[in-house]
mmCIF file of C-alpha atoms and ligand atoms in Angstrom:
data_model
loop_
_atom_site.group_PDB
_atom_site.id
_atom_site.type_symbol
_atom_site.label_atom_id
_atom_site.label_comp_id
_atom_site.label_asym_id
_atom_site.label_seq_id
_atom_site.Cartn_x
_atom_site.Cartn_y
_atom_site.Cartn_z
ATOM 1 C CA MET A 1 182.736 41.230 155.120
ATOM 2 C CA ALA A 2 183.694 43.075 158.241
ATOM 3 C CA ASN A 3 183.438 46.700 157.187
ATOM 4 C CA LEU A 4 183.085 49.080 154.284
ATOM 5 C CA GLY A 5 186.843 49.681 154.119
ATOM 6 C CA GLU A 6 187.429 46.005 153.444
ATOM 7 C CA PHE A 7 184.494 45.930 151.068
ATOM 8 C CA ILE A 8 186.015 48.787 149.043
ATOM 9 C CA ALA A 9 189.472 47.230 149.066
ATOM 10 C CA GLY A 10 188.248 43.936 147.634
ATOM 11 C CA MET A 11 185.775 45.327 145.102
ATOM 12 C CA PRO A 12 186.814 44.895 141.429
ATOM 13 C CA LYS A 13 187.443 48.370 140.026
ATOM 14 C CA CYS A 14 187.737 50.242 136.768
ATOM 15 C CA GLU A 15 189.607 53.543 136.607
ATOM 16 C CA LEU A 16 188.604 56.001 133.868
ATOM 17 C CA HIS A 17 190.358 59.196 134.985
ATOM 18 C CA VAL A 18 194.043 59.001 135.788
ATOM 19 C CA HIS A 19 196.878 61.018 134.231
ATOM 20 C CA ILE A 20 200.002 58.882 133.854
ATOM 21 C CA GLU A 21 202.173 61.923 134.568
ATOM 22 C CA GLY A 22 200.101 62.493 137.701
ATOM 23 C CA THR A 23 201.189 59.114 139.073
ATOM 24 C CA LEU A 24 204.860 60.126 139.259
ATOM 25 C CA GLU A 25 205.619 59.673 142.966
ATOM 26 C CA PRO A 26 208.264 61.818 144.719
ATOM 27 C CA ASP A 27 210.638 58.865 145.241
ATOM 28 C CA MET A 28 210.526 57.954 141.560
ATOM 29 C CA LYS A 29 210.956 61.621 140.637
ATOM 30 C CA PHE A 30 214.182 61.732 142.640
ATOM 31 C CA ALA A 31 215.372 58.387 141.238
ATOM 32 C CA LEU A 32 214.766 59.508 137.642
ATOM 33 C CA ALA A 33 216.361 62.898 138.326
ATOM 34 C CA ARG A 34 219.512 61.085 139.482
ATOM 35 C CA ARG A 35 219.422 58.639 136.574
ATOM 36 C CA ASN A 36 218.981 61.432 134.017
ATOM 37 C CA GLY A 37 221.164 64.108 135.623
ATOM 38 C CA VAL A 38 218.244 66.502 136.060
ATOM 39 C CA ALA A 39 218.310 69.024 138.923
ATOM 40 C CA LEU A 40 215.130 69.287 141.006
ATOM 41 C CA PRO A 41 214.302 72.466 142.924
ATOM 42 C CA TYR A 42 213.858 70.531 146.216
ATOM 43 C CA ALA A 43 216.446 69.218 148.674
ATOM 44 C CA ASP A 44 214.544 66.010 149.402
ATOM 45 C CA GLU A 45 211.194 64.221 149.184
ATOM 46 C CA ALA A 46 209.847 65.965 152.280
ATOM 47 C CA ALA A 47 210.537 69.391 150.792
ATOM 48 C CA MET A 48 208.944 68.303 147.531
ATOM 49 C CA LYS A 49 205.812 67.030 149.275
ATOM 50 C CA ALA A 50 205.600 70.238 151.294
ATOM 51 C CA ALA A 51 205.302 72.126 147.993
ATOM 52 C CA TYR A 52 202.226 70.048 147.085
ATOM 53 C CA ASP A 53 200.009 72.689 148.607
ATOM 54 C CA PHE A 54 197.348 73.423 146.000
ATOM 55 C CA ASP A 55 194.212 75.478 146.337
ATOM 56 C CA ASP A 56 193.118 75.712 142.726
ATOM 57 C CA LEU A 57 193.742 74.132 139.333
ATOM 58 C CA PRO A 58 196.552 76.494 138.175
ATOM 59 C CA SER A 59 198.535 76.053 141.415
ATOM 60 C CA PHE A 60 198.377 72.272 140.911
ATOM 61 C CA LEU A 61 199.241 72.424 137.202
ATOM 62 C CA LYS A 62 202.407 74.440 137.854
ATOM 63 C CA ILE A 63 203.832 71.674 140.084
ATOM 64 C CA TYR A 64 202.486 68.933 137.790
ATOM 65 C CA TYR A 65 204.316 70.237 134.697
ATOM 66 C CA GLU A 66 207.458 71.029 136.676
ATOM 67 C CA GLY A 67 207.579 67.395 137.843
ATOM 68 C CA MET A 68 207.697 66.038 134.299
ATOM 69 C CA SER A 69 211.192 67.410 133.657
ATOM 70 C CA VAL A 70 212.654 64.071 134.817
ATOM 71 C CA LEU A 71 210.801 62.078 132.123
ATOM 72 C CA LEU A 72 213.191 61.944 129.173
ATOM 73 C CA HIS A 73 213.690 58.409 127.876
ATOM 74 C CA GLU A 74 211.432 55.536 126.850
ATOM 75 C CA GLN A 75 212.405 53.641 130.000
ATOM 76 C CA ASP A 76 211.223 56.567 132.178
ATOM 77 C CA PHE A 77 207.744 56.395 130.645
ATOM 78 C CA PHE A 78 207.801 52.613 131.082
ATOM 79 C CA ASP A 79 208.730 52.949 134.759
ATOM 80 C CA VAL A 80 206.076 55.500 135.695
ATOM 81 C CA THR A 81 203.323 53.633 133.827
ATOM 82 C CA PHE A 82 204.258 50.197 135.178
ATOM 83 C CA ALA A 83 204.412 51.520 138.752
ATOM 84 C CA TYR A 84 200.912 52.988 138.411
ATOM 85 C CA LEU A 85 199.478 49.772 136.979
ATOM 86 C CA ALA A 86 201.095 47.716 139.765
ATOM 87 C CA LYS A 87 199.624 50.049 142.393
ATOM 88 C CA ALA A 88 196.229 49.951 140.688
ATOM 89 C CA ARG A 89 196.336 46.145 140.575
ATOM 90 C CA SER A 90 197.079 46.067 144.302
ATOM 91 C CA GLN A 91 193.788 47.947 144.803
ATOM 92 C CA ASN A 92 191.883 45.460 142.619
ATOM 93 C CA VAL A 93 191.698 47.641 139.513
ATOM 94 C CA ARG A 94 190.935 45.240 136.659
ATOM 95 C CA TYR A 95 190.979 47.792 133.881
ATOM 96 C CA ALA A 96 192.185 51.400 133.477
ATOM 97 C CA GLU A 97 191.837 54.030 130.772
ATOM 98 C CA MET A 98 194.835 56.299 131.290
ATOM 99 C CA PHE A 99 195.449 59.820 130.006
ATOM 100 C CA PHE A 100 198.823 60.994 128.794
ATOM 101 C CA ASP A 101 199.843 64.556 127.887
ATOM 102 C CA PRO A 102 202.234 64.290 124.900
ATOM 103 C CA GLN A 103 202.555 68.052 124.408
ATOM 104 C CA ALA A 104 204.060 68.421 127.882
ATOM 105 C CA HIS A 105 206.898 66.238 126.560
ATOM 106 C CA THR A 106 207.209 67.140 122.876
ATOM 107 C CA ALA A 107 207.390 70.831 123.878
ATOM 108 C CA ARG A 108 210.538 69.895 125.882
ATOM 109 C CA GLY A 109 212.066 68.058 122.933
ATOM 110 C CA VAL A 110 211.038 64.517 123.922
ATOM 111 C CA PRO A 111 209.689 62.775 120.795
ATOM 112 C CA PHE A 112 206.088 61.517 120.756
ATOM 113 C CA ALA A 113 207.389 58.050 119.811
ATOM 114 C CA THR A 114 209.576 57.887 122.938
ATOM 115 C CA VAL A 115 206.592 58.679 125.167
ATOM 116 C CA ILE A 116 204.100 56.275 123.658
ATOM 117 C CA ARG A 117 206.514 53.387 123.150
ATOM 118 C CA GLY A 118 207.506 53.435 126.821
ATOM 119 C CA ILE A 119 203.898 53.577 127.966
ATOM 120 C CA ARG A 120 202.801 50.878 125.558
ATOM 121 C CA ARG A 121 205.543 48.483 126.663
ATOM 122 C CA ALA A 122 204.478 48.963 130.303
ATOM 123 C CA GLN A 123 200.841 48.281 129.422
ATOM 124 C CA ALA A 124 201.773 45.029 127.696
ATOM 125 C CA GLU A 125 204.034 43.953 130.559
ATOM 126 C CA ALA A 126 201.399 44.817 133.196
ATOM 127 C CA GLU A 127 198.746 42.854 131.365
ATOM 128 C CA ARG A 128 201.052 39.848 131.014
ATOM 129 C CA VAL A 129 202.577 39.848 134.497
ATOM 130 C CA LEU A 130 199.878 41.433 136.671
ATOM 131 C CA GLY A 131 196.716 40.705 134.702
ATOM 132 C CA VAL A 132 195.625 44.333 134.639
ATOM 133 C CA LYS A 133 194.252 45.572 131.338
ATOM 134 C CA SER A 134 194.521 49.178 130.170
ATOM 135 C CA GLN A 135 193.989 51.531 127.242
ATOM 136 C CA LEU A 136 195.289 55.004 126.461
ATOM 137 C CA ILE A 137 193.578 58.366 125.995
ATOM 138 C CA CYS A 138 195.691 61.070 124.364
ATOM 139 C CA CYS A 139 194.989 64.481 125.914
ATOM 140 C CA VAL A 140 195.738 67.869 124.410
ATOM 141 C CA LEU A 141 196.378 70.891 126.588
ATOM 142 C CA ARG A 142 193.658 73.543 126.431
ATOM 143 C CA ASP A 143 195.944 76.416 127.473
ATOM 144 C CA TRP A 144 197.991 75.869 124.297
ATOM 145 C CA SER A 145 196.755 76.683 120.788
ATOM 146 C CA ALA A 146 194.278 74.722 118.700
ATOM 147 C CA GLU A 147 197.001 74.499 116.020
ATOM 148 C CA PHE A 148 199.394 72.709 118.398
ATOM 149 C CA ALA A 149 196.531 70.401 119.400
ATOM 150 C CA MET A 150 195.915 69.559 115.730
ATOM 151 C CA THR A 151 199.620 68.879 115.126
ATOM 152 C CA THR A 152 199.571 66.551 118.117
ATOM 153 C CA LEU A 153 196.467 64.746 116.872
ATOM 154 C CA LEU A 154 198.238 64.158 113.539
ATOM 155 C CA GLU A 155 201.279 62.820 115.419
ATOM 156 C CA THR A 156 199.092 60.183 117.080
ATOM 157 C CA LEU A 157 197.860 58.748 113.782
ATOM 158 C CA PRO A 158 200.707 56.261 113.159
ATOM 159 C CA TYR A 159 199.903 54.896 116.653
ATOM 160 C CA LYS A 160 196.128 54.899 116.269
ATOM 161 C CA ASP A 161 195.829 51.243 117.255
ATOM 162 C CA TRP A 162 197.430 52.040 120.607
ATOM 163 C CA ILE A 163 195.011 54.843 121.505
ATOM 164 C CA VAL A 164 191.296 54.499 122.260
ATOM 165 C CA GLY A 165 190.295 58.080 122.979
ATOM 166 C CA PHE A 166 191.116 61.744 122.657
ATOM 167 C CA GLY A 167 190.746 64.170 125.576
ATOM 168 C CA LEU A 168 191.298 67.736 126.747
ATOM 169 C CA ASP A 169 192.879 68.857 130.010
ATOM 170 C CA SER A 170 194.982 71.605 131.681
ATOM 171 C CA ASP A 171 193.836 75.133 132.587
ATOM 172 C CA GLU A 172 190.164 75.677 131.755
ATOM 173 C CA GLN A 173 190.067 79.415 132.449
ATOM 174 C CA ASN A 174 189.402 81.211 129.118
ATOM 175 C CA ASN A 175 189.890 77.932 127.251
ATOM 176 C CA PRO A 176 186.380 76.712 126.391
ATOM 177 C CA PRO A 177 185.689 73.415 124.596
ATOM 178 C CA VAL A 178 184.697 75.173 121.336
ATOM 179 C CA LYS A 179 188.279 76.419 120.940
ATOM 180 C CA PHE A 180 189.064 72.819 119.922
ATOM 181 C CA LYS A 181 185.950 72.021 117.865
ATOM 182 C CA ALA A 182 187.814 71.336 114.604
ATOM 183 C CA VAL A 183 190.459 69.226 116.362
ATOM 184 C CA PHE A 184 187.847 67.036 118.024
ATOM 185 C CA GLU A 185 185.850 66.710 114.799
ATOM 186 C CA ARG A 186 188.982 65.328 113.170
ATOM 187 C CA ALA A 187 189.671 63.069 116.176
ATOM 188 C CA ARG A 188 186.164 61.654 115.816
ATOM 189 C CA ARG A 189 186.708 61.044 112.086
ATOM 190 C CA GLU A 190 189.901 59.173 112.935
ATOM 191 C CA GLY A 191 187.861 56.815 115.105
ATOM 192 C CA TYR A 192 188.730 58.022 118.603
ATOM 193 C CA PHE A 193 186.187 58.194 121.414
ATOM 194 C CA LEU A 194 185.991 61.752 122.756
ATOM 195 C CA THR A 195 186.165 63.128 126.268
ATOM 196 C CA MET A 196 187.020 66.487 127.807
ATOM 197 C CA HIS A 197 187.688 67.824 131.264
ATOM 198 C CA ALA A 198 184.957 69.990 132.770
ATOM 199 C CA ASP A 199 186.841 70.748 135.970
ATOM 200 C CA VAL A 200 184.932 71.552 139.155
ATOM 201 C CA ASP A 201 183.768 75.073 139.996
ATOM 202 C CA GLN A 202 185.312 76.819 137.009
ATOM 203 C CA ARG A 203 184.127 80.261 136.022
ATOM 204 C CA ASN A 204 181.911 78.978 133.192
ATOM 205 C CA SER A 205 181.470 75.351 134.188
ATOM 206 C CA ALA A 206 177.840 74.973 133.139
ATOM 207 C CA GLU A 207 178.377 76.710 129.786
ATOM 208 C CA HIS A 208 181.461 74.564 129.124
ATOM 209 C CA ILE A 209 179.453 71.411 129.831
ATOM 210 C CA ARG A 210 176.774 72.646 127.426
ATOM 211 C CA GLN A 211 179.471 73.038 124.756
ATOM 212 C CA LEU A 212 180.805 69.540 125.475
ATOM 213 C CA LEU A 213 177.349 68.137 124.848
ATOM 214 C CA GLU A 214 176.130 70.265 121.956
ATOM 215 C CA ASP A 215 179.222 71.443 120.075
ATOM 216 C CA ILE A 216 181.709 68.631 120.665
ATOM 217 C CA ARG A 217 179.276 65.766 121.371
ATOM 218 C CA VAL A 218 181.642 63.984 123.745
ATOM 219 C CA ASP A 219 181.289 60.326 124.708
ATOM 220 C CA ARG A 220 182.233 60.994 128.356
ATOM 221 C CA ILE A 221 182.793 63.960 130.712
ATOM 222 C CA ASP A 222 185.803 64.216 133.021
ATOM 223 C CA HIS A 223 184.710 65.621 136.402
ATOM 224 C CA GLY A 224 181.507 67.378 135.208
ATOM 225 C CA VAL A 225 180.076 67.783 138.707
ATOM 226 C CA ASN A 226 178.708 71.250 137.925
ATOM 227 C CA ALA A 227 176.206 69.696 135.504
ATOM 228 C CA LEU A 228 174.043 69.349 138.614
ATOM 229 C CA GLU A 229 173.429 73.121 138.450
ATOM 230 C CA SER A 230 171.182 72.565 135.419
ATOM 231 C CA ALA A 231 168.291 70.114 135.089
ATOM 232 C CA GLY A 232 168.610 70.424 131.303
ATOM 233 C CA LEU A 233 172.263 69.330 131.329
ATOM 234 C CA CYS A 234 171.490 66.416 133.671
ATOM 235 C CA ASP A 235 168.633 65.258 131.445
ATOM 236 C CA GLU A 236 170.863 65.263 128.386
ATOM 237 C CA ILE A 237 173.690 63.431 130.179
ATOM 238 C CA LEU A 238 171.169 60.857 131.375
ATOM 239 C CA ARG A 239 169.622 60.472 127.931
ATOM 240 C CA ARG A 240 173.033 59.839 126.380
ATOM 241 C CA LYS A 241 174.139 57.608 129.305
ATOM 242 C CA LEU A 242 177.430 59.526 129.551
ATOM 243 C CA ALA A 243 179.865 58.540 132.259
ATOM 244 C CA LEU A 244 181.149 61.320 134.536
ATOM 245 C CA THR A 245 184.599 60.672 135.978
ATOM 246 C CA VAL A 246 184.579 62.298 139.400
ATOM 247 C CA CYS A 247 187.796 62.468 141.461
ATOM 248 C CA PRO A 248 186.905 63.233 145.112
ATOM 249 C CA ILE A 249 190.370 63.782 146.602
ATOM 250 C CA SER A 250 191.439 65.925 143.640
ATOM 251 C CA ASN A 251 188.254 67.961 144.019
ATOM 252 C CA ALA A 252 188.945 68.465 147.713
ATOM 253 C CA CYS A 253 192.446 69.747 146.845
ATOM 254 C CA ILE A 254 191.397 72.316 144.263
ATOM 255 C CA SER A 255 187.857 73.219 145.360
ATOM 256 C CA PRO A 256 186.069 73.602 148.702
ATOM 257 C CA SER A 257 184.886 69.972 148.887
ATOM 258 C CA SER A 258 185.314 66.404 147.633
ATOM 259 C CA LYS A 259 181.934 66.707 145.858
ATOM 260 C CA ALA A 260 181.017 63.314 147.310
ATOM 261 C CA LYS A 261 177.489 64.496 148.092
ATOM 262 C CA GLU A 262 177.178 65.515 144.454
ATOM 263 C CA VAL A 263 178.269 61.985 143.507
ATOM 264 C CA ARG A 264 175.470 60.623 145.677
ATOM 265 C CA ARG A 265 173.021 63.009 144.005
ATOM 266 C CA MET A 266 174.133 61.805 140.569
ATOM 267 C CA LEU A 267 173.506 58.211 141.634
ATOM 268 C CA GLU A 268 170.054 59.171 142.880
ATOM 269 C CA LEU A 269 169.330 60.724 139.485
ATOM 270 C CA GLY A 270 170.538 57.580 137.710
ATOM 271 C CA MET A 271 173.560 59.327 136.177
ATOM 272 C CA ARG A 272 176.640 57.263 135.351
ATOM 273 C CA ALA A 273 178.908 58.724 138.047
ATOM 274 C CA THR A 274 182.274 57.050 138.664
ATOM 275 C CA VAL A 275 185.079 57.469 141.219
ATOM 276 C CA ASN A 276 188.670 57.951 140.084
ATOM 277 C CA SER A 277 192.072 59.209 141.212
ATOM 278 C CA ASP A 278 193.098 61.939 138.679
ATOM 279 C CA ASP A 279 196.714 62.649 139.786
ATOM 280 C CA PRO A 280 197.229 60.277 142.716
ATOM 281 C CA ALA A 281 200.899 61.061 143.373
ATOM 282 C CA TYR A 282 200.078 64.753 143.810
ATOM 283 C CA PHE A 283 196.699 64.552 145.521
ATOM 284 C CA ARG A 284 197.895 61.667 147.737
ATOM 285 C CA GLY A 285 195.285 59.036 146.998
ATOM 286 C CA TYR A 286 194.782 56.233 144.488
ATOM 287 C CA ILE A 287 191.358 54.922 143.491
ATOM 288 C CA GLY A 288 190.919 52.961 146.728
ATOM 289 C CA GLU A 289 191.474 56.045 148.868
ATOM 290 C CA ASN A 290 189.090 57.973 146.602
ATOM 291 C CA PHE A 291 186.339 55.404 147.183
ATOM 292 C CA VAL A 292 186.976 55.590 150.923
ATOM 293 C CA ARG A 293 186.779 59.396 150.837
ATOM 294 C CA ALA A 294 183.548 59.393 148.801
ATOM 295 C CA GLN A 295 182.017 56.787 151.115
ATOM 296 C CA ARG A 296 182.924 58.784 154.224
ATOM 297 C CA ASP A 297 181.880 62.219 152.937
ATOM 298 C CA ALA A 298 178.519 61.098 151.537
ATOM 299 C CA ASP A 299 177.789 58.111 153.778
ATOM 300 C CA LEU A 300 177.602 55.755 150.801
ATOM 301 C CA GLY A 301 176.486 52.161 151.290
ATOM 302 C CA ARG A 302 177.557 48.942 149.570
ATOM 303 C CA GLN A 303 174.918 49.298 146.847
ATOM 304 C CA ASP A 304 176.195 52.800 146.035
ATOM 305 C CA LEU A 305 179.800 51.618 145.917
ATOM 306 C CA MET A 306 178.884 48.717 143.649
ATOM 307 C CA GLN A 307 176.887 51.060 141.411
ATOM 308 C CA LEU A 308 179.887 53.389 141.085
ATOM 309 C CA SER A 309 182.090 50.485 140.048
ATOM 310 C CA ARG A 310 179.438 49.128 137.684
ATOM 311 C CA ASN A 311 179.070 52.576 136.092
ATOM 312 C CA ALA A 312 182.786 52.663 135.343
ATOM 313 C CA PHE A 313 182.866 49.236 133.675
ATOM 314 C CA GLU A 314 179.720 50.097 131.712
ATOM 315 C CA GLY A 315 181.196 53.431 130.625
ATOM 316 C CA ALA A 316 184.528 51.878 129.569
ATOM 317 C CA TRP A 317 185.524 51.989 125.917
ATOM 318 C CA LEU A 318 185.772 48.229 125.587
ATOM 319 C CA PRO A 319 184.042 45.667 123.374
ATOM 320 C CA SER A 320 180.883 44.453 125.096
ATOM 321 C CA ALA A 321 182.142 40.862 125.493
ATOM 322 C CA ILE A 322 185.085 42.060 127.608
ATOM 323 C CA LYS A 323 182.909 44.510 129.521
ATOM 324 C CA ASP A 324 180.426 41.753 130.328
ATOM 325 C CA ARG A 325 183.210 39.610 131.743
ATOM 326 C CA PHE A 326 184.279 42.387 134.100
ATOM 327 C CA LEU A 327 180.676 43.104 135.073
ATOM 328 C CA ALA A 328 180.081 39.424 135.846
ATOM 329 C CA GLU A 329 183.142 39.451 138.078
ATOM 330 C CA LEU A 330 181.819 42.535 139.859
ATOM 331 C CA ASP A 331 178.367 40.975 140.357
ATOM 332 C CA ALA A 332 179.989 37.827 141.769
ATOM 333 C CA TYR A 333 181.709 39.969 144.402
ATOM 334 C CA THR A 334 178.502 40.459 146.390
ATOM 335 C CA SER A 335 176.974 37.072 145.777
ATOM 336 C CA ASP A 336 179.455 35.113 147.885
HETATM 337 N N1 LIG B 401 192.313 68.958 135.278
HETATM 338 C C1 LIG B 401 192.945 69.624 134.306
HETATM 339 N N2 LIG B 401 194.145 69.301 133.908
HETATM 340 C C2 LIG B 401 194.761 68.266 134.461
HETATM 341 C C3 LIG B 401 194.172 67.553 135.466
HETATM 342 C C4 LIG B 401 192.856 67.889 135.861
HETATM 343 O O1 LIG B 401 192.206 67.244 136.705
HETATM 344 N N3 LIG B 401 195.045 66.589 135.828
HETATM 345 C C5 LIG B 401 196.138 66.725 135.060
HETATM 346 N N4 LIG B 401 195.965 67.750 134.217
HETATM 347 ZN ZN1 LIG B 402 192.161 65.096 135.272
#
C-alpha cells in the first residue's frame, strides 16, 4: 500500500461516536427547509458554513440545535440517517453505533415515534442495500432536567428492541453525571448499555469521569480524554476495558487541540481508545478525515491505526460472533 492515507481509506472501520443530527449537511438542511417550508437564518450554504465558527461546546451546541428545525417528518429522519450511512460506507465503515437526541425533537412537537421510525427504516435500508450495519443509542440532554430525561427513557420502552444503549450529551457545565443517576439506573434495569459524554477540557472533567465510573458505572466513555490527568482513573478504565470514543476534529474545534497525542498515550497505556467523527457535518470531517488528522497530529503508524480500529470493534455492543467476524475482516486487511 502506497501511503498511510490509502491505508486509512481502505481499513475496515467501526464508528462508536456519531450524532445523527450532527450529520445534517448544509445542502440537505436547505433541501429539507424548502421541502418543509421552514425559514433558515442564512441566505445560502456559504453563509451557513461561515457561521460554523465554534470555539467551545456551547457555541457549537447553539448552531447544532438551530439546525434541527428542518427535521419534522419521518422521511426527514430517514434521509439524514441514510445519507450518513452511505457516507460512512464509502469510508469503509462496517458498523456504526449512532446517537440520536429525541428531546431536541419532542420539545419542538415532533413525536418520538416519528423520529425513531424514520431512523430505523434508514438503518434497515442501509444494511440491505449498502451492507453497513448499525445500532442506535438514545441520548438525553444534560442541560435539561432529570425528570424530562426520565420521561424520555420511558418513551423509548416500546422501541426497546431498536435501541442498544442509553447516553448523555449536550452542555456539561454544571450538569454532572450524578444529576442523572436514577435515570441511568432505570436504563440499566431496562437492559440498555450505558455511556455518557465526558467532553474535553470541561471545568470538572476529572471529577465527572470519576462519577461516570463510580456512580453511574458506564460501559463506555464518550471523549474522556481528561482521564489521562489521573493515574487512578486510567487504571480503572483499563481494568474495566472501557472504550473511549475520541473525536479529534471535534476536539480541535472546541478545545485547543485534536488530542491526538493523548490518543497515542492511551494506546501506549493499553487503553481502548477509538477514533470517531462526533458531528461530521458541523466539524467538517467524517471518520476517515478523523483518522487522517489523528495520524498526522500524533505521527501514528499502521499498527496504531489498526489498534484504534480493533479497539472500536472490540468495544462495540454486538454479540461476540458478529464482532469476531468484523475483527477477522480487519486482521485480513494487513495480511494481504
Ligand atoms: N458533546 C456534547 N453534546 C453533543 C456533542 C458533543 O460532542 N455532539 C452533539 N451533542
Ligand atoms: Zn458527541
